[in-house]
Structure formats: structure tokens, C-alpha cells
Coordinates of C-alpha atoms (C1' of nucleotides) in Angstrom, one line a residue:
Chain A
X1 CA 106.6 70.8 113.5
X2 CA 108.9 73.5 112.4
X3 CA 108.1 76.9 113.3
X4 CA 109.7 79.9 113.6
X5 CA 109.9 81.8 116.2
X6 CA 113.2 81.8 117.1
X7 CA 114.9 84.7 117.8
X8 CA 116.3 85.8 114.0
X9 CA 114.0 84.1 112.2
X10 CA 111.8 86.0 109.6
X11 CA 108.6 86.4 109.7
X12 CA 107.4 88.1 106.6
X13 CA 105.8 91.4 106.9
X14 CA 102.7 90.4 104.8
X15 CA 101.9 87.3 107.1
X16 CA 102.6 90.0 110.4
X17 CA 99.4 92.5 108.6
X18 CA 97.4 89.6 108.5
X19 CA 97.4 88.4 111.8
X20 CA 94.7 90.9 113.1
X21 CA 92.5 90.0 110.5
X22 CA 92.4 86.5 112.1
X23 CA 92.1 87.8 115.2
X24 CA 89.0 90.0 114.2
X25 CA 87.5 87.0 112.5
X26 CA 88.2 84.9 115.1
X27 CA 87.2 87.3 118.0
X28 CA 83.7 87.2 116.0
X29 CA 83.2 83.9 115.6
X30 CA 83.7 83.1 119.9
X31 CA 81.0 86.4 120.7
X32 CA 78.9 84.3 118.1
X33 CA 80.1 81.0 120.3
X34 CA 80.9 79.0 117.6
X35 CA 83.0 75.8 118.9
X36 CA 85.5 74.8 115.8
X37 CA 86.1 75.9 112.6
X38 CA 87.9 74.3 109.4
X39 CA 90.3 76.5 107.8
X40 CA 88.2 76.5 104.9
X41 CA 85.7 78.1 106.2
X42 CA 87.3 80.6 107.8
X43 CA 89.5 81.6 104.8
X44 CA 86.4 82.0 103.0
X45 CA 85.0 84.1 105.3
X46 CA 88.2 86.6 104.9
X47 CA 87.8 86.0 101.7
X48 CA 91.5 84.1 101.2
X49 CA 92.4 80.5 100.3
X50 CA 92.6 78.0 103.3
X51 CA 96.4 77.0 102.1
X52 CA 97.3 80.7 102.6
X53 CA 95.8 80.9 105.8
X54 CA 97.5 77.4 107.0
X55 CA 100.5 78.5 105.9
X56 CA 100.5 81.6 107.4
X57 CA 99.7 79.9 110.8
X58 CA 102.1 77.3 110.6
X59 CA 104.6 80.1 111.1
X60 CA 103.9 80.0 114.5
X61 CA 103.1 76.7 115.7
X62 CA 100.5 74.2 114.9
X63 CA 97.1 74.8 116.8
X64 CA 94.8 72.6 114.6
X65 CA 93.5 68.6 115.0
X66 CA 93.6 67.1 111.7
X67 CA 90.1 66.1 110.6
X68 CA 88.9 68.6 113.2
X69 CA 89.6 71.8 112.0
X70 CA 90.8 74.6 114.3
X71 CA 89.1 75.4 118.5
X72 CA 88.1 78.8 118.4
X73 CA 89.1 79.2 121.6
X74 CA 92.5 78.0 121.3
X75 CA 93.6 79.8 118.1
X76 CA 92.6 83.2 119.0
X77 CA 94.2 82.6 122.5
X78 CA 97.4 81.6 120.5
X79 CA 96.8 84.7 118.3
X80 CA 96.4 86.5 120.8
X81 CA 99.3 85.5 121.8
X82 CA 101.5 86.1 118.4
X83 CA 100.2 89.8 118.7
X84 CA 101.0 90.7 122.2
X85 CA 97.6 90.6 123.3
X86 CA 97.7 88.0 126.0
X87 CA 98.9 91.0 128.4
X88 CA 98.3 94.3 128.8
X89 CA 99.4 97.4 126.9
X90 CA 99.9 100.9 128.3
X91 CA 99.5 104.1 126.7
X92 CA 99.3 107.6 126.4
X93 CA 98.3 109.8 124.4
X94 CA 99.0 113.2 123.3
X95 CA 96.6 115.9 121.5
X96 CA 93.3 115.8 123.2
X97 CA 91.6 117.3 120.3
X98 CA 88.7 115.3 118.0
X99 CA 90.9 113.1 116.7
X100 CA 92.5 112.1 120.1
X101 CA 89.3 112.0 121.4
X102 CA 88.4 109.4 119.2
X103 CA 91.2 107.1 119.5
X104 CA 90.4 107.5 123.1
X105 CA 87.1 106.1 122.9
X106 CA 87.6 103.8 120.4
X107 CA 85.6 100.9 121.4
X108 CA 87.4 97.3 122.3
X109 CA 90.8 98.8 122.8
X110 CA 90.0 98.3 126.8
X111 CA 88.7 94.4 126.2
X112 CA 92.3 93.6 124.1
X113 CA 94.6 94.8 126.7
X114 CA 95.6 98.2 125.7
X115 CA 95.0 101.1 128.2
X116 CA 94.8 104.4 128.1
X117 CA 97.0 105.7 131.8
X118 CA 96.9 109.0 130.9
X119 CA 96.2 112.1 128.3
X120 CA 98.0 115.1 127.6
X121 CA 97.5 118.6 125.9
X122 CA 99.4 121.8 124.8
X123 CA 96.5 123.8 126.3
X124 CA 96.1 124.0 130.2
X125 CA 93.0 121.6 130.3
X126 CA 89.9 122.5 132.0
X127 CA 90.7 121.6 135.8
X128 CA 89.5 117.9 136.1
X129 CA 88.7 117.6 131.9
X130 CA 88.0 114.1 132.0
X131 CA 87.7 111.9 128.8
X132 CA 86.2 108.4 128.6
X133 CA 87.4 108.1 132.8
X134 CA 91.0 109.8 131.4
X135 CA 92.2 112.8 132.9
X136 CA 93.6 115.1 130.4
X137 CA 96.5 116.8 132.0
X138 CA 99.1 119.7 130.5
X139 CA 101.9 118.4 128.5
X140 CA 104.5 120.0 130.5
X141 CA 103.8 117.2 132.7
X142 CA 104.8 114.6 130.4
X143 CA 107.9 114.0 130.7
X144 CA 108.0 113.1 134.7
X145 CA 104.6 111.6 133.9
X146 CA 107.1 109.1 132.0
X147 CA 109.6 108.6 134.9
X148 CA 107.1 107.5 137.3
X149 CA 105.3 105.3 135.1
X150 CA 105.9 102.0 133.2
X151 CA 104.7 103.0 129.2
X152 CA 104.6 100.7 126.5
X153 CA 103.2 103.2 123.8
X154 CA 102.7 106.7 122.8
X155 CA 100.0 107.6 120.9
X156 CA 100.3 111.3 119.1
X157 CA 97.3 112.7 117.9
X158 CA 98.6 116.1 117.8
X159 CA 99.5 118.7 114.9
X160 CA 102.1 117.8 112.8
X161 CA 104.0 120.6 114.1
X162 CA 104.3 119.5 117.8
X163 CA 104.5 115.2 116.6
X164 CA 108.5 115.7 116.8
X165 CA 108.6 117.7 119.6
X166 CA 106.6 115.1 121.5
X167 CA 108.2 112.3 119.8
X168 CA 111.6 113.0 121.4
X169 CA 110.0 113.6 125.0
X170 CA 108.7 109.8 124.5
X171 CA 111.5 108.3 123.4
X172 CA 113.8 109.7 126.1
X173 CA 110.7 109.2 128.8
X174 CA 111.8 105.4 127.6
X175 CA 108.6 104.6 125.5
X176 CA 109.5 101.7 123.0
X177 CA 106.3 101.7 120.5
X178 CA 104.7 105.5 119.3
X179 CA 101.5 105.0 117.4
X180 CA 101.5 108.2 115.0
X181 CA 98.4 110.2 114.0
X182 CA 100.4 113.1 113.0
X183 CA 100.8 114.0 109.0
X184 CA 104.8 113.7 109.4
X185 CA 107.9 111.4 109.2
X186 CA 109.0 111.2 112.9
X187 CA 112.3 110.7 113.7
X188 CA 113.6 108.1 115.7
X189 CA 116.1 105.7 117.2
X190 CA 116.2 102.3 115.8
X191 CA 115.0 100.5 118.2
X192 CA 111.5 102.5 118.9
X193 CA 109.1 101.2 116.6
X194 CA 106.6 103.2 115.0
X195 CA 103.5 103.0 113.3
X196 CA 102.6 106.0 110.9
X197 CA 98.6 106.4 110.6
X198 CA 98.2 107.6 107.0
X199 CA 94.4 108.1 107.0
X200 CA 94.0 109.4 103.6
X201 CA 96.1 106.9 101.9
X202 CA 93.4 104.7 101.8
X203 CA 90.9 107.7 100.3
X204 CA 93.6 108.2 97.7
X205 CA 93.2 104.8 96.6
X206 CA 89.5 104.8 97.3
X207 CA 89.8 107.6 94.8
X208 CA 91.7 105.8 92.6
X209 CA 89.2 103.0 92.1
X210 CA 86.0 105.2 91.3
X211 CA 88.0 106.9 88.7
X212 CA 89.1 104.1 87.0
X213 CA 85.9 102.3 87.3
X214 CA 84.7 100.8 84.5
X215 CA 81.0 99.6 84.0
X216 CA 82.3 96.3 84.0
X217 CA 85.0 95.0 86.2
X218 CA 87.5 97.0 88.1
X219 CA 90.7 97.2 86.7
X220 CA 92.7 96.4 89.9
X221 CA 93.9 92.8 90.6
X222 CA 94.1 92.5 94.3
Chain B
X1 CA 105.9 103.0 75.3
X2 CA 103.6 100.4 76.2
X3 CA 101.4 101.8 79.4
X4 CA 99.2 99.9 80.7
X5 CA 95.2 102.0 81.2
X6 CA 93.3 100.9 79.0
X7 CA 90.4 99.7 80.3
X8 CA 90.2 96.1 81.1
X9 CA 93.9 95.6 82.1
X10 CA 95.4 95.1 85.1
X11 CA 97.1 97.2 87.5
X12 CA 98.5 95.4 90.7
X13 CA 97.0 96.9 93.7
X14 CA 100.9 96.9 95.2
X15 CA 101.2 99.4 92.9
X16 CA 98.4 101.5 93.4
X17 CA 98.8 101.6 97.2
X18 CA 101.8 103.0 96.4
X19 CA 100.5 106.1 94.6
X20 CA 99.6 107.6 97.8
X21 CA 103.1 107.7 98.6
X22 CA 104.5 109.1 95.4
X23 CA 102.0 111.6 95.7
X24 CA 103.2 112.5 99.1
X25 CA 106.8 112.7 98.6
X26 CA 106.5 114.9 95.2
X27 CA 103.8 117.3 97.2
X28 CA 106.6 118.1 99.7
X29 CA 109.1 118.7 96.7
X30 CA 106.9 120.7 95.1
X31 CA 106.3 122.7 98.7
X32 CA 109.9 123.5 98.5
X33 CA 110.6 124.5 95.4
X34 CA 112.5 121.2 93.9
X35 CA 112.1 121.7 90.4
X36 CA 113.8 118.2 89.4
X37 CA 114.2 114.5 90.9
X38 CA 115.5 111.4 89.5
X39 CA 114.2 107.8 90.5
X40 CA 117.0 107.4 92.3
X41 CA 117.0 110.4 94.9
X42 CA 113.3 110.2 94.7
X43 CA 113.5 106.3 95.6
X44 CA 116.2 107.1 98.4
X45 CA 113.5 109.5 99.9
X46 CA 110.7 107.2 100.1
X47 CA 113.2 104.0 101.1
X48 CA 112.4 101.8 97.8
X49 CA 114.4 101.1 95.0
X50 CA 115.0 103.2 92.5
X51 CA 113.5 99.6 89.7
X52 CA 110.3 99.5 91.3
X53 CA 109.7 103.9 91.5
X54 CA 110.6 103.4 88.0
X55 CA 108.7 100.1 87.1
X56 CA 105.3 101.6 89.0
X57 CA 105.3 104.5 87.1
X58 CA 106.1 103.0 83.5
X59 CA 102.3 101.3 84.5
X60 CA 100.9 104.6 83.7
X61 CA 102.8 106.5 81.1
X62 CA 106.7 108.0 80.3
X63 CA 106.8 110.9 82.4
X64 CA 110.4 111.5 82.7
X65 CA 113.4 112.4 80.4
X66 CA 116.5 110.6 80.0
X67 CA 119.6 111.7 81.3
X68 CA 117.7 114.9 83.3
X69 CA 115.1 112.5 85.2
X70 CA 111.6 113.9 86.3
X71 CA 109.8 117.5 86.5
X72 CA 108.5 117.2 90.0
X73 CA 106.0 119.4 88.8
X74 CA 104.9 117.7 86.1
X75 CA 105.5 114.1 87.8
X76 CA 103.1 115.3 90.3
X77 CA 100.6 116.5 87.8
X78 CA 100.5 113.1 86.4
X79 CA 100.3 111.1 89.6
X80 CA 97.4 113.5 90.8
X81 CA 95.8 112.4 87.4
X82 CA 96.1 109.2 87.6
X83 CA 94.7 109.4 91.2
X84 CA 91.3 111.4 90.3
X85 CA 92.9 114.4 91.9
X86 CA 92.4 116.5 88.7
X87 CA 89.0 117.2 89.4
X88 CA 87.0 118.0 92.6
X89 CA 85.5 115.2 94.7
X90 CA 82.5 115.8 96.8
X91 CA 81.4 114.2 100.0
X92 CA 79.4 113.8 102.6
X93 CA 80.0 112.2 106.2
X94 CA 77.2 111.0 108.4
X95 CA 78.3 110.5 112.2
X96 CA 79.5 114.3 113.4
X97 CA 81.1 112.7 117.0
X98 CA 84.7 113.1 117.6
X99 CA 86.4 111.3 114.9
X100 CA 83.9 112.2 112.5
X101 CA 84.5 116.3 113.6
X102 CA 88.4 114.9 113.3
X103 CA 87.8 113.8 109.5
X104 CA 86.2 117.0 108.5
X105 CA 88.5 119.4 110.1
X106 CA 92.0 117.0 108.5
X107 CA 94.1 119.4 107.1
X108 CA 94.8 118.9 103.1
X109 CA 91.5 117.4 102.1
X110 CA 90.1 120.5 100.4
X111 CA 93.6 121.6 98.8
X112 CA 93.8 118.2 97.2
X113 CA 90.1 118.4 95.9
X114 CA 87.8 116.8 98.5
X115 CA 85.6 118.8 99.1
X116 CA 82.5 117.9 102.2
X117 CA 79.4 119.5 100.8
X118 CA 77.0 118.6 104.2
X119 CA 77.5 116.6 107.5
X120 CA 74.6 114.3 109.1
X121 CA 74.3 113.3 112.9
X122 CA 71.7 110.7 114.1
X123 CA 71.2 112.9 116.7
X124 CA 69.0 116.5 116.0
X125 CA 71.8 118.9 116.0
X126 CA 71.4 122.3 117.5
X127 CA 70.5 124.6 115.0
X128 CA 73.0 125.8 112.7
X129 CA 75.7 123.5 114.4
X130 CA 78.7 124.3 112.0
X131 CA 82.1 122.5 111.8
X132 CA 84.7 123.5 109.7
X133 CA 82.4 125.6 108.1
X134 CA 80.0 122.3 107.1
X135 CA 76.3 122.5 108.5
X136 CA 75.5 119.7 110.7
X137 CA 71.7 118.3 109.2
X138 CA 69.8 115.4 111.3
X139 CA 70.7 112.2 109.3
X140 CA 66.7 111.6 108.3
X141 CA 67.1 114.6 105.4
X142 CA 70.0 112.5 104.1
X143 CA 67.9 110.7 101.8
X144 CA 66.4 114.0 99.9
X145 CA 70.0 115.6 100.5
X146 CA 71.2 113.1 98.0
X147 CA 68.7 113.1 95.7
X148 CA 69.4 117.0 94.9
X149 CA 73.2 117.2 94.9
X150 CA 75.5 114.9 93.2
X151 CA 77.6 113.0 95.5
X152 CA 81.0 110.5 95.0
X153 CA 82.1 109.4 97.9
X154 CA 79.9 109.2 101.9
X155 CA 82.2 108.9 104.9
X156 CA 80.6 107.1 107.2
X157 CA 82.0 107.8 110.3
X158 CA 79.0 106.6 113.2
X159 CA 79.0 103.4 115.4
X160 CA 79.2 100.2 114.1
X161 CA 75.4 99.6 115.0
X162 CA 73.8 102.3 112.5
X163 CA 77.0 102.2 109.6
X164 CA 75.2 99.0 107.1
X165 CA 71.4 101.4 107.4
X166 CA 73.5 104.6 106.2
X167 CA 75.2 102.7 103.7
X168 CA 72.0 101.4 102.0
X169 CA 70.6 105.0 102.1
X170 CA 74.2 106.2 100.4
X171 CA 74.0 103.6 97.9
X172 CA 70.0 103.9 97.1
X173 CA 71.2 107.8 96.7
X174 CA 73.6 106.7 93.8
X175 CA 77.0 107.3 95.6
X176 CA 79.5 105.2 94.4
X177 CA 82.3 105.2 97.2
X178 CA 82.2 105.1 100.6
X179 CA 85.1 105.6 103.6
X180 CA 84.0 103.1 106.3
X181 CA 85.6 104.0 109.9
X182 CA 82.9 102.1 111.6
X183 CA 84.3 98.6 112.5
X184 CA 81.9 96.4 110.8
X185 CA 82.0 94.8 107.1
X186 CA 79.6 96.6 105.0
X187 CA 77.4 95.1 102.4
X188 CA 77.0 96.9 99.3
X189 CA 76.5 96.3 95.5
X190 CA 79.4 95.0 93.9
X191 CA 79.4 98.7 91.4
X192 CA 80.4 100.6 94.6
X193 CA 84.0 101.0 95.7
X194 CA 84.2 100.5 99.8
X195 CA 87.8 101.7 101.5
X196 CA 87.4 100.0 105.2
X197 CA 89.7 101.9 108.0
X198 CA 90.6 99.6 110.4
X199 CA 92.7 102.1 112.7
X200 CA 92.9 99.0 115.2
X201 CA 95.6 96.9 112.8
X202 CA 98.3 99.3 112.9
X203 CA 97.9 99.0 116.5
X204 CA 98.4 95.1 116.6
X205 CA 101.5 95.3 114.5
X206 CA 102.9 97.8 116.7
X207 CA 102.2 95.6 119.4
X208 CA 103.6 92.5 117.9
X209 CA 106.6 94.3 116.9
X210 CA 107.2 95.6 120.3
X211 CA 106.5 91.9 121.6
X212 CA 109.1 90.3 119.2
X213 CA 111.4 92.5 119.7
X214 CA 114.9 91.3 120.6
X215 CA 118.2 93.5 121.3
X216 CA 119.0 93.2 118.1
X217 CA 117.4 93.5 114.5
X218 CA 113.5 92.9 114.5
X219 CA 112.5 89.7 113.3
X220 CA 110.2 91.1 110.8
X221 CA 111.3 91.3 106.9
X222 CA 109.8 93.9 104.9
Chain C
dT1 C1' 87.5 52.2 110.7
dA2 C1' 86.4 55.9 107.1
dG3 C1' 86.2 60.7 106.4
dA4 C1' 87.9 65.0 107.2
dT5 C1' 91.3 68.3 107.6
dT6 C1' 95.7 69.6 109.0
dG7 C1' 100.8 70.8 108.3
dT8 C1' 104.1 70.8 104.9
dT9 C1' 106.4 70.4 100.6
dA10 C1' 106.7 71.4 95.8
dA11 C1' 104.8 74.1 91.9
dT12 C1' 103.1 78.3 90.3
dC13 C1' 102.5 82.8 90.1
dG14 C1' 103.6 87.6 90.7
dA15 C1' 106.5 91.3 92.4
dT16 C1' 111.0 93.2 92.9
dT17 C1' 115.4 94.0 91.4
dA18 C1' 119.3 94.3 88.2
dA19 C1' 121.0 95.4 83.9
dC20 C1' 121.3 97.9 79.8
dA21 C1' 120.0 99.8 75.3
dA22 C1' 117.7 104.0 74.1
dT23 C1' 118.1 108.8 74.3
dC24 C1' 117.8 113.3 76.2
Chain D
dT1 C1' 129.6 115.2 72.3
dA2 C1' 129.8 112.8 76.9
dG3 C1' 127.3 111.9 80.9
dA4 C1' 123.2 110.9 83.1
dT5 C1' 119.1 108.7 83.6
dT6 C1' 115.1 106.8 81.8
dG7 C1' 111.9 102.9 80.2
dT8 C1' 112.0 98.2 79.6
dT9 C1' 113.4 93.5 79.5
dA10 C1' 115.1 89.6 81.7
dA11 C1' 116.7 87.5 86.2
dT12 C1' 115.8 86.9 90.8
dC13 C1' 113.3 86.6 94.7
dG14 C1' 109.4 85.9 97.6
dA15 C1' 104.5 84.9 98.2
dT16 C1' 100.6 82.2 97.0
dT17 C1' 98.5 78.1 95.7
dA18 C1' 98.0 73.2 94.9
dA19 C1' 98.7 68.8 96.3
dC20 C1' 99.1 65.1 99.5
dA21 C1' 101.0 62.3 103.2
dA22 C1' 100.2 62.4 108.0
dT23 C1' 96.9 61.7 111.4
dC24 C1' 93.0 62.9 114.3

DNA sequence: TAGATTGTTAATCGATTAACAATC
DNA sequence: TAGATTGTTAATCGATTAACAATC
């Protein structure tokens, strides 16, 4: 036993994406109630080899019985765990257009710990405009919102013209993680962390494929 | 010169996710009038080395000149190329709720050749419901819809539970991509190209970032 | 116990970076 | 021409896979 969580220690990046694939997999295989699972069959379910997903877990601890296979109760719990999902997460977000809208009633965020406290938007909102139980309140009001309450994350869904703006209202509201929706590079202290939503990447490379598809294989080695 | 297209041949996926980027960056030169870039400011920008901007591109073709670097123009023209970009790509999305309205109304899609010919909603819209300018048809006329127009790519953007019957109908229609944003693993025939968003996995990183993180440097590598 | 499967080490593979000859 | 920067090869680095001793 000699893993690495130690403060300092690297975890590589690519094992980090992976993790909520496991804990997707894994979340489906205890609504479907299944007991144990082999890393074998798991990896082959994600469609990787068992030594990569061993490895990858053994950066964390060791949660499997050898000759047993893995409880999948107690790896997602210690996934779970890894992620930040064993408490909860508080939000808000900002731009209660369609696309905020969305992210707001994105199924399964409330049963993984992250909630929605509020929702804010450039326009005066509709007295009482409630969304999914959220009440949409004017953005001017965002930055005492921030004094009075704990918040973990801030989720911009607004134009790209106003993600800056709101950006630096977070940051000095004392928000340490901004989830970003908005088609620009944000600017930001060091030690905020953000993640940069680049939706049409993936159509880009979605793109990519059907045009360089062949009628046999596609040329692409994953 | 020794680039790498011919059919049958291998480009790493690495490198193709990184297209998006490239394409990105030079768009925004190009929006500003920057007639020239070398790998090395261009790299700078992006926050790779200057090796790999140059090593990804020399998969594709010679696009730059020594001692002067690239043409963002022309760089761009290339990259757009290689993406499919050069020509028009038309869609349809099925599932006209909030983050489907959110898809159809993101900015960019039509000025880089995406172009949504017709919307479908489970649901009987009212008549003549338009967004952006796209007529909203009851999903059930989706069937004869495809069977008139030629169609690349279906965004399928409803719940999870009705995604796998709209994909069957997309691929029986002869569409060879489709966008999934409804969490669920489609099933589809191995000549069509599926690009899975799973919004939800940028969200654990951020969490797990924020959860690891010390006072100091993250323990991440990337 | 015998069989199965883990955790871990070592081997392989692939991606990134450095270096430089080619050349604009 | 001299200086700059590419395209490409070779070196390095890191990630994936294979193999197996440990052990449940």
C-alpha cells in the first residue's frame, strides 16, 4: 500500500478525467443493485483494460479483496470520496437564460451533492421568477448575496460579454471554483480554479470524424 | 514533406482534440487583423509548446514558411479544412426544452458552417413555434423529414428516456453523426460517428480540484 | 485448500519536447 | 546575405499494458 495522496504528490491529469467515468459506471451498476464487481468486468464495460483501471485506482488507496473483485458500494463511496462528492457543493449561477436554465435543471446534480442556493440575471426578473424551486434574483444583488453566504462555486452561463464582469464579482465574493459556460478565457487569480465549458469542441471533432470517414475504418487511434 | 491523410493512417486523437483549439486561437487572430504568427507566439497563446503546435500540424501538411512562420489566414484556412469546416454542415436537433433552445440559439454555429435546417419536440408544438428562426415540428414527422432533406449530423438534445428511439430513427434516416447531450450511452451502428456531452465531468474535476486543493500548488499535473 | 483477482512492478508503447538542418 | 523560423528527427518523458507475486 503506497498511495498518493499526500499533499504534493501528483496525480496525473488523465487519471483525475477519468474518475467520473467510474463514478458514472459505478453509480449504474448500485441503481441496478449489483453486489461486486471484478475489475475486468468493469473496464470492459468502459471499454478500457482492467490493468489501467487498477492502476488508476491504486492512486488512491486500495478498495478491492483479492479473488473478490471490487464492493460496489464501497468503491463508489471512496470515489465519491476522491471527487468531493461525499459532501455537499454550493452554487450559483449566473445568466438565467436557456442555457442556464438547463444547467439548472440538469437532472442528478441535487442526488451528488451540488446545490443550486441561488440564480441571478442582468434583467430585473419577473417578481418571484422561480426556476426548478430557484429564485432568480437581479445581479446587482450578487455581490452581498456572496457576503452572507458560504459559496463553493459559480456557475456563468451568461454572454461572453458579461463572463468577466461576473467573474471578478465571484472571485472577490470569495468563490474558489467558477464553472464557465461563457465562449471566453476568464481571467483569474491562481488559486480559483476554473473549468471552461467548450461545447462545440466536441462538434468540431465530431466534425472531424464524418469527414475523414472512410468506408472502412476510421482513421483516428483513440 | 511526409503528411500523414491518406486514408488508412493514423492520426492520434490527442491531436485531433486539439484542432478545436488551434482553430479557436487563429479565429480570434484573424478577428483582429493579425496577419502573421509563429509556433512560438502562437504556442505561448494557447499555453503549449511551441514542438507539439508544430509537430500537430506537420500531421496534416507544411503550412508555414521558414524564417517568416504562418499566414494566420491561410493557417486557419487549412485547419478549417482539415476540420470539415470548408463546406456547410446541416443539422437537426430533436428535444426543443431549454438546453436544446440554448444549442440552437449558440452564437458562431452558422458562421462556421452549421447550419440547423428543422427542430423536433416530442411534445405538439404551438403552431409555427420558431426559435432562432428554426420551425419547431412534432418529432413523429421526423422520420419523413429525413427522408426528403439530406442530413449530417442530429443533435439530440431530449431526456435520457426518449434519446436511444430518436437515435434509431436518425440512423434508419441515414444520418451519420449525432451530438448526444442526453446522459445515456447510445447504441448505434459502428458507420456512425457519436460525440457524447457529458456536461457533468467538468463539474467533478472542478470539484475534485477544489477538494485537493492545498495553499500551495495543486496537486494535479497536466 | 484451490481458484480468482487484486495491487504493484517492470516492459512497452505513444506522446511530448529538444535540437537542428533546411530554407525562406 | 544574415536572421528567423519551419519541418523533422531523435531523445525524453509519461502513460498504458502485461505479468505475476501476494492474498482473500
Amino acid at each position: 500500500m503506497t498511495h498518493n495522496d499526500a499533499p504534493g504528490s501528483k496525480i496525473p491529469m488523465v487519471v483525475i478525467k477519468r474518475l467520473p467515468v467510474y463514478q458514472r459506471y459505478l453509480s449504474e451498476l448500485q441503481k441496478k443493485e449489483v453486489e461486486r464487481i471484478s475489475s475486468g468486468e468493469l473496464a470492459a464495460k468502459i471499454g478500457i483494460t482492467a490493468s489501467q483501471l487498477r492502476h488508476d485506482l491504486s492512486c488512491f488507496g486500495n478498495f478491492g479483496q483479492q479473488g473478490y473483485g471490487y464492493k460496489v458500494d464501497d468503491l463508489l463511496f471512496e470515489v465519491n470520496k476522491i471527487l468531493g462528492l461525499d459532501h455537499n457543493i454550493y452554487m450559483v449561477l449566473i445568466g438565467a437564460g436557456n442555457l442556464g436554465r438547463a444547467v439548472l435543471s440538469y437532472p442528478n446534480f441535487l442526488s451528488r451533492g451540488f446545490i443550486f442556493k441561488a440564480a441571478f440575471d442582468q434583467k430585473q426578473p419577473p417578481v418571484n421568477l422561480n426556476i426548478e424551486g430557484i429564485l432568480v434574483q437581479p445581479v446587482r444583488e450578487l455581490e452581498s448575496y456572496l457576503k452572507e453566504q458560504l459559496i463553493d462555486i459559480g456557475v456563468i452561463t451568461t454572454p461572453a460579454a458579461n463572463a468577466q464582469e461576473i467573474a471578478d464579482i465571484l472571485v472577490a465574493g470569495g468563490v474558489r471554483g467558477i464553472w464557465n459556460f461563457a465562449p471566453i478565457s476568464l481571467k483569474t487569480p491562481e488559486n480559483v480554479v476554473v473549468e471552461h465549458v467548450h461545447i462545440s469542441e466536441s462538434l468540431l471533432v465530431l466534425s472531424y470524424q464524418l469527414c475523414h470517414k472512410g468506408f472502412g475504418r476510421l482513421p483516428v487511434s483513440y
